[in-house]
PDB file of C-alpha atoms in Angstrom:
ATOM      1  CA  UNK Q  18      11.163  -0.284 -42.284  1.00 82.00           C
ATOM      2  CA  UNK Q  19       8.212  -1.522 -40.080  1.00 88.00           C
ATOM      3  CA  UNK Q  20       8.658  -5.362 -38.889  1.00 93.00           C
ATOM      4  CA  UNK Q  21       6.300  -7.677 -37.215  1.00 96.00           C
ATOM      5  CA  UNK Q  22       8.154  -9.877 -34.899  1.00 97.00           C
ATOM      6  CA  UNK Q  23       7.178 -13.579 -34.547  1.00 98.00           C
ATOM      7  CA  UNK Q  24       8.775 -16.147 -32.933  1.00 98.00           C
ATOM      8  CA  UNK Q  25      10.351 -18.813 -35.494  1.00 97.00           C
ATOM      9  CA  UNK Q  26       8.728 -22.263 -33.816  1.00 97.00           C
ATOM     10  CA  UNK Q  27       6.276 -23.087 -31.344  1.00 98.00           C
ATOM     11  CA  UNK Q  28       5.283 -26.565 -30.319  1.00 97.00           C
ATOM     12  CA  UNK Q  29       3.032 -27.954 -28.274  1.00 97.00           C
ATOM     13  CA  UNK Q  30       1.410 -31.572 -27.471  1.00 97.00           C
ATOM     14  CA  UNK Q  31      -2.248 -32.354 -29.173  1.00 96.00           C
ATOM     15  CA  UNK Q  32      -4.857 -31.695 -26.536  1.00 97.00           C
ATOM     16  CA  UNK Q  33      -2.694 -28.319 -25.339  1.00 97.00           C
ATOM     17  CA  UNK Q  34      -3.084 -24.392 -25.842  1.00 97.00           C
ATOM     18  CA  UNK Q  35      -0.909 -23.296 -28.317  1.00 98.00           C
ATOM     19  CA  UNK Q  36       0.097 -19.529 -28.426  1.00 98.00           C
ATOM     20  CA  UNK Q  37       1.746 -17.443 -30.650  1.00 98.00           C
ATOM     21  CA  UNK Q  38       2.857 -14.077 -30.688  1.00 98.00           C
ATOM     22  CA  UNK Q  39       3.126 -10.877 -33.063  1.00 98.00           C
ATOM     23  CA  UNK Q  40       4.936  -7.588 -31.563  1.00 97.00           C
ATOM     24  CA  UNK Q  41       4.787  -4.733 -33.449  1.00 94.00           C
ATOM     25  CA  UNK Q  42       5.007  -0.589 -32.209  1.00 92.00           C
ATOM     26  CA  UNK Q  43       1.873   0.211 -34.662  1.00 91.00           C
ATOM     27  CA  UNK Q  44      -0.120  -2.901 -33.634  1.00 94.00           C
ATOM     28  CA  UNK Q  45      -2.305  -0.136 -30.731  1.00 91.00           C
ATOM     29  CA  UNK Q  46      -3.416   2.011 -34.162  1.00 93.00           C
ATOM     30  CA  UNK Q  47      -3.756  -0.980 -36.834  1.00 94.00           C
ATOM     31  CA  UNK Q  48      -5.745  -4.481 -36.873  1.00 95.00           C
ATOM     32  CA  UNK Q  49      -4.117  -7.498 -36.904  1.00 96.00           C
ATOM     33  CA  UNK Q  50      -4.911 -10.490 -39.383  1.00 97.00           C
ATOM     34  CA  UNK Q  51      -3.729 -14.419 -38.595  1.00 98.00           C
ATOM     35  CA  UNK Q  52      -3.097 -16.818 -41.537  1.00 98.00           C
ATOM     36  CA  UNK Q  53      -2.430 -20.613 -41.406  1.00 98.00           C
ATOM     37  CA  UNK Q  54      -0.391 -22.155 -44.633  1.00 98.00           C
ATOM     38  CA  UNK Q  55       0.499 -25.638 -44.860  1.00 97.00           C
ATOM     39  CA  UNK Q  56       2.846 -26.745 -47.162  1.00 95.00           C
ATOM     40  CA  UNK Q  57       2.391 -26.842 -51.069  1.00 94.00           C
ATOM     41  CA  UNK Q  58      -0.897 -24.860 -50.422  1.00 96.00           C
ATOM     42  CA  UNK Q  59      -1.939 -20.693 -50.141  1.00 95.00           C
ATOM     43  CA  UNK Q  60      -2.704 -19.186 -47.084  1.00 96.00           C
ATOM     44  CA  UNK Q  61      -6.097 -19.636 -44.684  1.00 96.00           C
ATOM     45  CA  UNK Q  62      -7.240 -16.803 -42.820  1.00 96.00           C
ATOM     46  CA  UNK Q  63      -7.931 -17.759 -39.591  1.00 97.00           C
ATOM     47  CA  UNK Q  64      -8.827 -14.116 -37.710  1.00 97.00           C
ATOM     48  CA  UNK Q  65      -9.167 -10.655 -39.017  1.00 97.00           C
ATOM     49  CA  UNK Q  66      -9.179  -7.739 -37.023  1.00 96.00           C
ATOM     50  CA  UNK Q  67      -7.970  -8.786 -33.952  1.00 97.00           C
ATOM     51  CA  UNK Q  68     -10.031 -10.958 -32.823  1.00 97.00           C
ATOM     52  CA  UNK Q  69     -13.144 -11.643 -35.347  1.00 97.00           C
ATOM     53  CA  UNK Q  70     -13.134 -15.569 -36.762  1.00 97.00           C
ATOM     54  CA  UNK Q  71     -14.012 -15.726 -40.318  1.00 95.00           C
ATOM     55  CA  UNK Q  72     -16.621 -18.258 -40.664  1.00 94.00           C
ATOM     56  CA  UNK Q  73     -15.452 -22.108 -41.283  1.00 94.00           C
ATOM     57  CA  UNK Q  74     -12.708 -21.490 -38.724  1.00 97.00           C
ATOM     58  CA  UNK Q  75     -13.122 -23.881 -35.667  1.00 97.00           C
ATOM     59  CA  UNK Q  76     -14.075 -21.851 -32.551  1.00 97.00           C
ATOM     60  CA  UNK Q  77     -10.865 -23.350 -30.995  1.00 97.00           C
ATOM     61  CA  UNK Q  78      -8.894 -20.514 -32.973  1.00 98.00           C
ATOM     62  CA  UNK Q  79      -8.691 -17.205 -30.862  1.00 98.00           C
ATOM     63  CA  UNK Q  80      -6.901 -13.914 -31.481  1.00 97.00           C
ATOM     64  CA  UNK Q  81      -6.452 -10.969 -29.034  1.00 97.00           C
ATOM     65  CA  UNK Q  82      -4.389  -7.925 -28.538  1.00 96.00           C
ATOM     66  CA  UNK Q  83      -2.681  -5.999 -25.606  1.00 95.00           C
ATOM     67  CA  UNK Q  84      -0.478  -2.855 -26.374  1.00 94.00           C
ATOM     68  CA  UNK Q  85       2.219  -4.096 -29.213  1.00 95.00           C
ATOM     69  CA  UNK Q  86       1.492  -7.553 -29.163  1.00 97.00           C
ATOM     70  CA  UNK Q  87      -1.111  -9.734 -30.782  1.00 97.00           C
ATOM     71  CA  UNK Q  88      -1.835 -13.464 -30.106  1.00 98.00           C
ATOM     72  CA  UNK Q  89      -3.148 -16.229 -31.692  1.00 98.00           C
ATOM     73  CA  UNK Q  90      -4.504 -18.954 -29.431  1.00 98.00           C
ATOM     74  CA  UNK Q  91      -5.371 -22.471 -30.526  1.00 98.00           C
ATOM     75  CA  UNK Q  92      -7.352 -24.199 -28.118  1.00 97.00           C
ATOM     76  CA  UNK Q  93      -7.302 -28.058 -27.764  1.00 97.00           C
ATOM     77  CA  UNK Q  94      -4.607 -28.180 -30.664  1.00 97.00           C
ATOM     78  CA  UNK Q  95      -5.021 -31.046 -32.963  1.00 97.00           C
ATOM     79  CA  UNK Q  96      -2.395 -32.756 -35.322  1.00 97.00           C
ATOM     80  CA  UNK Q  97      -4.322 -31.316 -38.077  1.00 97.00           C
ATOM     81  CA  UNK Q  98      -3.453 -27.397 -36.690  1.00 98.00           C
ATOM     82  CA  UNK Q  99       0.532 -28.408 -37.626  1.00 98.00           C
ATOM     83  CA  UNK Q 100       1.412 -25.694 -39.751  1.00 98.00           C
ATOM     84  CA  UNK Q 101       3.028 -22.085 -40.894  1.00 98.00           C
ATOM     85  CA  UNK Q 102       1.093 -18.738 -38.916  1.00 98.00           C
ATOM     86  CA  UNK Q 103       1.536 -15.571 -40.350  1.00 98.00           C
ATOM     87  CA  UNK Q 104       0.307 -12.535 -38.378  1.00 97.00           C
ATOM     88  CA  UNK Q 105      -0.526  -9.434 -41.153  1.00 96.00           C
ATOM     89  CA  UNK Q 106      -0.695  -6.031 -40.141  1.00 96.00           C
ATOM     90  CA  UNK Q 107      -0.285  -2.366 -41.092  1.00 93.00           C
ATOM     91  CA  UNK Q 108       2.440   0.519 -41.016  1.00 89.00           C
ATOM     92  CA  UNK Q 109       1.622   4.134 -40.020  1.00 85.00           C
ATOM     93  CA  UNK Q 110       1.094   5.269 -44.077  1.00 85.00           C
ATOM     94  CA  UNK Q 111      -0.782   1.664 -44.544  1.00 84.00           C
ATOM     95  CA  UNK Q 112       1.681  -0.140 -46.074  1.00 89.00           C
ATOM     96  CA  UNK Q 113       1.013  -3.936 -45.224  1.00 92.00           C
ATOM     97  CA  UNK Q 114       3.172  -6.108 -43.644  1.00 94.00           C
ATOM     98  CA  UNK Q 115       3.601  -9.555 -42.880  1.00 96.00           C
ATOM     99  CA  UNK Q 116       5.526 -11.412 -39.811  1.00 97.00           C
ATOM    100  CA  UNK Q 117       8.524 -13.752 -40.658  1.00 97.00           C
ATOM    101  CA  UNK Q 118       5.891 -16.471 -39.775  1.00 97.00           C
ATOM    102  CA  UNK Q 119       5.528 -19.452 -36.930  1.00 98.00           C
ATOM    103  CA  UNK Q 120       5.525 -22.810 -37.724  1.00 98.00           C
ATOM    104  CA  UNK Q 121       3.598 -24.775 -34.962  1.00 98.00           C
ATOM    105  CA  UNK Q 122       4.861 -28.416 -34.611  1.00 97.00           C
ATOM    106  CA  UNK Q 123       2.223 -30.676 -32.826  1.00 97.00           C
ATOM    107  CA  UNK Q 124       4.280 -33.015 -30.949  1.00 93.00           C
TER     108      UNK Q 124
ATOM    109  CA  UNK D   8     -18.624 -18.437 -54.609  1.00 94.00           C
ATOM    110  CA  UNK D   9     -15.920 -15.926 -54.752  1.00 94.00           C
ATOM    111  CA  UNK D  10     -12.788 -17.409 -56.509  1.00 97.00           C
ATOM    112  CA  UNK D  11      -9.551 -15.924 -57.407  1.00 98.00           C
ATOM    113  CA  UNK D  12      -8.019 -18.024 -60.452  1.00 98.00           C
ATOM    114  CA  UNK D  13      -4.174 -17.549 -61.455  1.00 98.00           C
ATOM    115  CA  UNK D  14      -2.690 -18.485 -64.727  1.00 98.00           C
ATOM    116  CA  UNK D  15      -0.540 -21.409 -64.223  1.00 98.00           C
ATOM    117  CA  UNK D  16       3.368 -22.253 -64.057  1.00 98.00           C
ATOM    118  CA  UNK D  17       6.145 -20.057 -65.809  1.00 98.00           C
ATOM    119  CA  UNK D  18       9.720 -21.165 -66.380  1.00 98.00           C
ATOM    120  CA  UNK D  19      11.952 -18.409 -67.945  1.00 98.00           C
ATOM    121  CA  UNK D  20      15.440 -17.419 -68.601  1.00 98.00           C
ATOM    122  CA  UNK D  21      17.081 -14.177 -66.987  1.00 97.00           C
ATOM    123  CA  UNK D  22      15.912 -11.193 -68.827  1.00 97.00           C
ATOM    124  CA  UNK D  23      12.907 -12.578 -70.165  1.00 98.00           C
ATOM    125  CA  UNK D  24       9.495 -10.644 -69.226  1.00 98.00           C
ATOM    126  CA  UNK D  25       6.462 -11.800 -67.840  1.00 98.00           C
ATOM    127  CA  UNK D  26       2.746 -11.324 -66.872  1.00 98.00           C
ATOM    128  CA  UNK D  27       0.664 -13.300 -64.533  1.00 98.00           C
ATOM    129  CA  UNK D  28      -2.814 -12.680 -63.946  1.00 98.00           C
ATOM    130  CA  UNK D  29      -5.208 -12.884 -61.253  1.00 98.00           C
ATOM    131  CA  UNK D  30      -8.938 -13.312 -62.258  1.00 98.00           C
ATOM    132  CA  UNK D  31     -11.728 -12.548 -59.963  1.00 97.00           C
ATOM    133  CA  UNK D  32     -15.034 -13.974 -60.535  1.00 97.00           C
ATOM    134  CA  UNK D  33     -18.483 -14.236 -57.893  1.00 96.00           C
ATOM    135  CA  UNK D  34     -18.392 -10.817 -56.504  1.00 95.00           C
ATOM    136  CA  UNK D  35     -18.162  -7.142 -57.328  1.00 96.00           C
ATOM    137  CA  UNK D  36     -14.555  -7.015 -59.180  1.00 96.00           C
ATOM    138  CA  UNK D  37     -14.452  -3.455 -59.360  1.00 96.00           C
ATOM    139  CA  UNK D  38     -15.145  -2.598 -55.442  1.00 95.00           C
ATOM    140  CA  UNK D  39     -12.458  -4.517 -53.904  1.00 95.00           C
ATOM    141  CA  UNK D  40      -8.053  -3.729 -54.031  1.00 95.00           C
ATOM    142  CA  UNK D  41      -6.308  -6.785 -55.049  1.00 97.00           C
ATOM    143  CA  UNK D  42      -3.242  -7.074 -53.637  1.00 96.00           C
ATOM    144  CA  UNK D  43      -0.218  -9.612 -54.472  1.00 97.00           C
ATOM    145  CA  UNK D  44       2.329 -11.545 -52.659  1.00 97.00           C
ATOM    146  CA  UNK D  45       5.250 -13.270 -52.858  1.00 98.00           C
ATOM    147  CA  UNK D  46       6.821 -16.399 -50.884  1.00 98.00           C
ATOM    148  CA  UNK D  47      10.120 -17.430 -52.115  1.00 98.00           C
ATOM    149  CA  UNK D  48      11.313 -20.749 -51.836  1.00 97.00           C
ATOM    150  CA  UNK D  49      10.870 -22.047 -48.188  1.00 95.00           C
ATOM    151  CA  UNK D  50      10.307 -18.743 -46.910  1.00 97.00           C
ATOM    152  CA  UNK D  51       7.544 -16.422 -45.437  1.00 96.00           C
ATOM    153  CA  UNK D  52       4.492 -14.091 -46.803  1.00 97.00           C
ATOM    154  CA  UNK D  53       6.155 -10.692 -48.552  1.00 96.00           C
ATOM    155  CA  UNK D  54       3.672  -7.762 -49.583  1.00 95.00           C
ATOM    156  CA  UNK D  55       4.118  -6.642 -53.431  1.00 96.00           C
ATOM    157  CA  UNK D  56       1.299  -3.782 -53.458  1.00 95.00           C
ATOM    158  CA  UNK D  57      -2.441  -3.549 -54.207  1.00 95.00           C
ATOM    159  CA  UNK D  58      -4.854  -2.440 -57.137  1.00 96.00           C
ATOM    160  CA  UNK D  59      -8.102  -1.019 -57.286  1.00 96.00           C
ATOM    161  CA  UNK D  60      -9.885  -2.382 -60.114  1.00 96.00           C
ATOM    162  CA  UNK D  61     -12.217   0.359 -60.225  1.00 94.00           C
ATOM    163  CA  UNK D  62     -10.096   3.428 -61.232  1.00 94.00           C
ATOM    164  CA  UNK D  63      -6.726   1.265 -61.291  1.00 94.00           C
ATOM    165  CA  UNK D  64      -5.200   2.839 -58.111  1.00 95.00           C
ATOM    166  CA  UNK D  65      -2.043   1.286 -57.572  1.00 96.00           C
ATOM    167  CA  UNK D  66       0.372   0.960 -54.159  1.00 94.00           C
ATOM    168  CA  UNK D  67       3.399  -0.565 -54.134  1.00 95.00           C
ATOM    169  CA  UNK D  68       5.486  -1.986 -51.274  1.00 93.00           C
ATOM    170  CA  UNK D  69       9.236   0.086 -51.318  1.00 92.00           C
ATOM    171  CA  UNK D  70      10.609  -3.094 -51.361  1.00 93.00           C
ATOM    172  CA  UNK D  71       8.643  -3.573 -54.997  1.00 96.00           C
ATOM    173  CA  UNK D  72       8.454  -0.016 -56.396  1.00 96.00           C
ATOM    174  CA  UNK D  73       9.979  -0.272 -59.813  1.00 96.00           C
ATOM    175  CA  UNK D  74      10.560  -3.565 -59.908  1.00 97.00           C
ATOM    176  CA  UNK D  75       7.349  -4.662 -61.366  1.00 98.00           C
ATOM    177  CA  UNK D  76       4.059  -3.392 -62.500  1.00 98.00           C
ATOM    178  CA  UNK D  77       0.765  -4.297 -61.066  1.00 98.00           C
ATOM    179  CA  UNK D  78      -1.977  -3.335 -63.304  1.00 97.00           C
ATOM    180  CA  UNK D  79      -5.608  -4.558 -64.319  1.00 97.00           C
ATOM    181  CA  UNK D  80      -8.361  -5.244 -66.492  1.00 97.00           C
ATOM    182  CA  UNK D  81     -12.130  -4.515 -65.031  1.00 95.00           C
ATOM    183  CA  UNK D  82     -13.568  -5.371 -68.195  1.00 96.00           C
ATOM    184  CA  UNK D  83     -12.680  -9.078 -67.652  1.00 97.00           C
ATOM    185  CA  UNK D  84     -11.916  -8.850 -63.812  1.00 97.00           C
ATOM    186  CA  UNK D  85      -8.422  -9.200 -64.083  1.00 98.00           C
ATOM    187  CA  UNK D  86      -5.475  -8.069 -62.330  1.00 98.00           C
ATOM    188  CA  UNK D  87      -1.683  -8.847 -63.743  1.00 98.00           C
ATOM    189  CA  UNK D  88       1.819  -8.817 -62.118  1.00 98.00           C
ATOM    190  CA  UNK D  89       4.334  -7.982 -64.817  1.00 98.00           C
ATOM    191  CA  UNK D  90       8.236  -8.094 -65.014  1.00 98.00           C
ATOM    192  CA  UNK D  91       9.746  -6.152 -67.781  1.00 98.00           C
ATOM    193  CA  UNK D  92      12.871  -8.220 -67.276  1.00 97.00           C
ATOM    194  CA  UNK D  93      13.481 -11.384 -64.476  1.00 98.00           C
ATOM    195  CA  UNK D  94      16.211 -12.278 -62.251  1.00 97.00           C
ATOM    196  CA  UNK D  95      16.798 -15.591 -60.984  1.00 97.00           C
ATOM    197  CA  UNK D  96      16.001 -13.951 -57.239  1.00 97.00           C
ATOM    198  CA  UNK D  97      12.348 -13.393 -58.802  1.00 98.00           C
ATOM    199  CA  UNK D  98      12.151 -17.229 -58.263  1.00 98.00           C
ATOM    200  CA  UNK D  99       9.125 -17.648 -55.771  1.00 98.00           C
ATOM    201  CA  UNK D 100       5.589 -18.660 -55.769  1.00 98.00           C
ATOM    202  CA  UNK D 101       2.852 -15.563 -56.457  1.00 98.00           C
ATOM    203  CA  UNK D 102      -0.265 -15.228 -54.539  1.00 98.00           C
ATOM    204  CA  UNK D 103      -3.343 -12.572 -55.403  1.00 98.00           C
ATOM    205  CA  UNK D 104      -5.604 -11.577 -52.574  1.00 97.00           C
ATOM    206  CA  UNK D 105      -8.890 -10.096 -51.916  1.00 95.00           C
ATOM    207  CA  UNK D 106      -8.394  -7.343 -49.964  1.00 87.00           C
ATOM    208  CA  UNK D 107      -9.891  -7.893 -46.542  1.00 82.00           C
ATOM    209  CA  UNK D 108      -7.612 -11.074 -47.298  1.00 85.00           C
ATOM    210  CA  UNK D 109      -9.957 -13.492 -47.075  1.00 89.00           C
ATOM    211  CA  UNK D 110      -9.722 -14.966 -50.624  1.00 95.00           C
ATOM    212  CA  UNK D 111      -6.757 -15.864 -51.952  1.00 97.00           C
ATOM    213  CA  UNK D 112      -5.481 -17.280 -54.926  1.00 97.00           C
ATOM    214  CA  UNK D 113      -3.892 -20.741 -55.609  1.00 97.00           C
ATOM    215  CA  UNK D 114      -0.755 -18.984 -56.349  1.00 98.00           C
ATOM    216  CA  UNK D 115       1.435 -18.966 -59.683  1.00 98.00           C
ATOM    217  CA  UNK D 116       4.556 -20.438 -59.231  1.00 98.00           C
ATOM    218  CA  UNK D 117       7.342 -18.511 -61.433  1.00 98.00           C
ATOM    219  CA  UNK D 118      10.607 -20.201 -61.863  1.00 98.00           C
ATOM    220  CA  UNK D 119      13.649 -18.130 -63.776  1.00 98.00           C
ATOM    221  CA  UNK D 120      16.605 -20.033 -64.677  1.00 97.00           C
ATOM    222  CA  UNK D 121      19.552 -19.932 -67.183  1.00 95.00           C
TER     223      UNK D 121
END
């Protein structure tokens, strides 16, 4: 079956770029979508298609893609930003899938 | 406002049944899929499938197909998640989503224990 790879942790100081990656073979042919979940509470979305920032998202949260890998950047991080990222994707027959998820410590 | 209201907490025994619902309310109920998805205990996002509301359409993950029923309501913009019999494994917290996934609900957390 189709898997979206994510690293398990990323963690960065407050101030710094955090970035976090989502490899996938079908990511070239299908969008990508970025959630943030903190704990005891349902999912955010923070980009959708790529790259597009739904609106109430600070402009410090970024997405872009390059071959089979998508990334989130967070910009200036701030201790508010600690929290589980999910990318969100597509498989050829457009079955969605989900990566095993991120969670960004602010140090 | 767009909202996406679940029914609340379920505790049930093994081999019980059960149906949640998801119901959609400030926008066109019909002319968006509705998907659902799981997160078990301390763990990440899983994909259950996705209903249209409109003509009842209905995907299913393989990892979900025949393990539960996803089915819905337009008349009263609902959409339901049903189990015809639990497991303790179906232990996890249920999410509905707007497709386009960028309303969500506050989740239904199902808890099936002996």
């Amino acid at each position: 079956s189709y898997e979206l790879t994510q690293p398990p942790s990323v963690s960065v100081s407050p101030g710094q770029t955090a970035r976090i990656t989502c490899s996938g073979d079908a990511l070239p042919k299908q969008y990508a979508y970025w959630y943030q979940q903190k704990p005891g509470q349902a999912p955010v979305l923070v980009i959708y298609k790529d790259s597009e920032r739904p609106s109430g998202i600070p402009e410090r949260f970024s997405g872009s893609s390059s071959g089979t890998t998508v990334t989130l950047t967070i910009s200036g991080v701030q201790a508010e930003d600690e929290a589980d990222y999910y990318c969100q994707s597509a498989d050829s027959s457009g079955t969605v899938v989900f990566g095993g998820g991120t969670k960004l410590t602010v140090l | 406002e767009v909202q996406l209201v679940q029914s609340g907490a379920e505790v049930k025994k093994p081999g019980e049944s059960l149906k949640i619902s998801c119901k959609g309310s400030g926008y066109s109920f019909t002319s968006y899929w509705i998907g659902w998805v799981r997160q078990m205990p301390g763990k990440g996002l899983e994909w259950m499938g996705i209903i249209y509301p409109g003509d009842s359409d209905t995907r299913y993950s393989p990892s979900f197909q025949g393990q539960v029923t996803i089915s819905a309501d337009k008349s009263i913009s609902t959409a339901y998640l049903q189990w015809s019999s639990l497991k303790a494994s179906d232990t996890a917290m249920y999410y509905c989503v707007r497709n386009g996934f960028d309303y969500w609900g506050q989740g239904t957390l199902v808890t099936v224990s002996s």
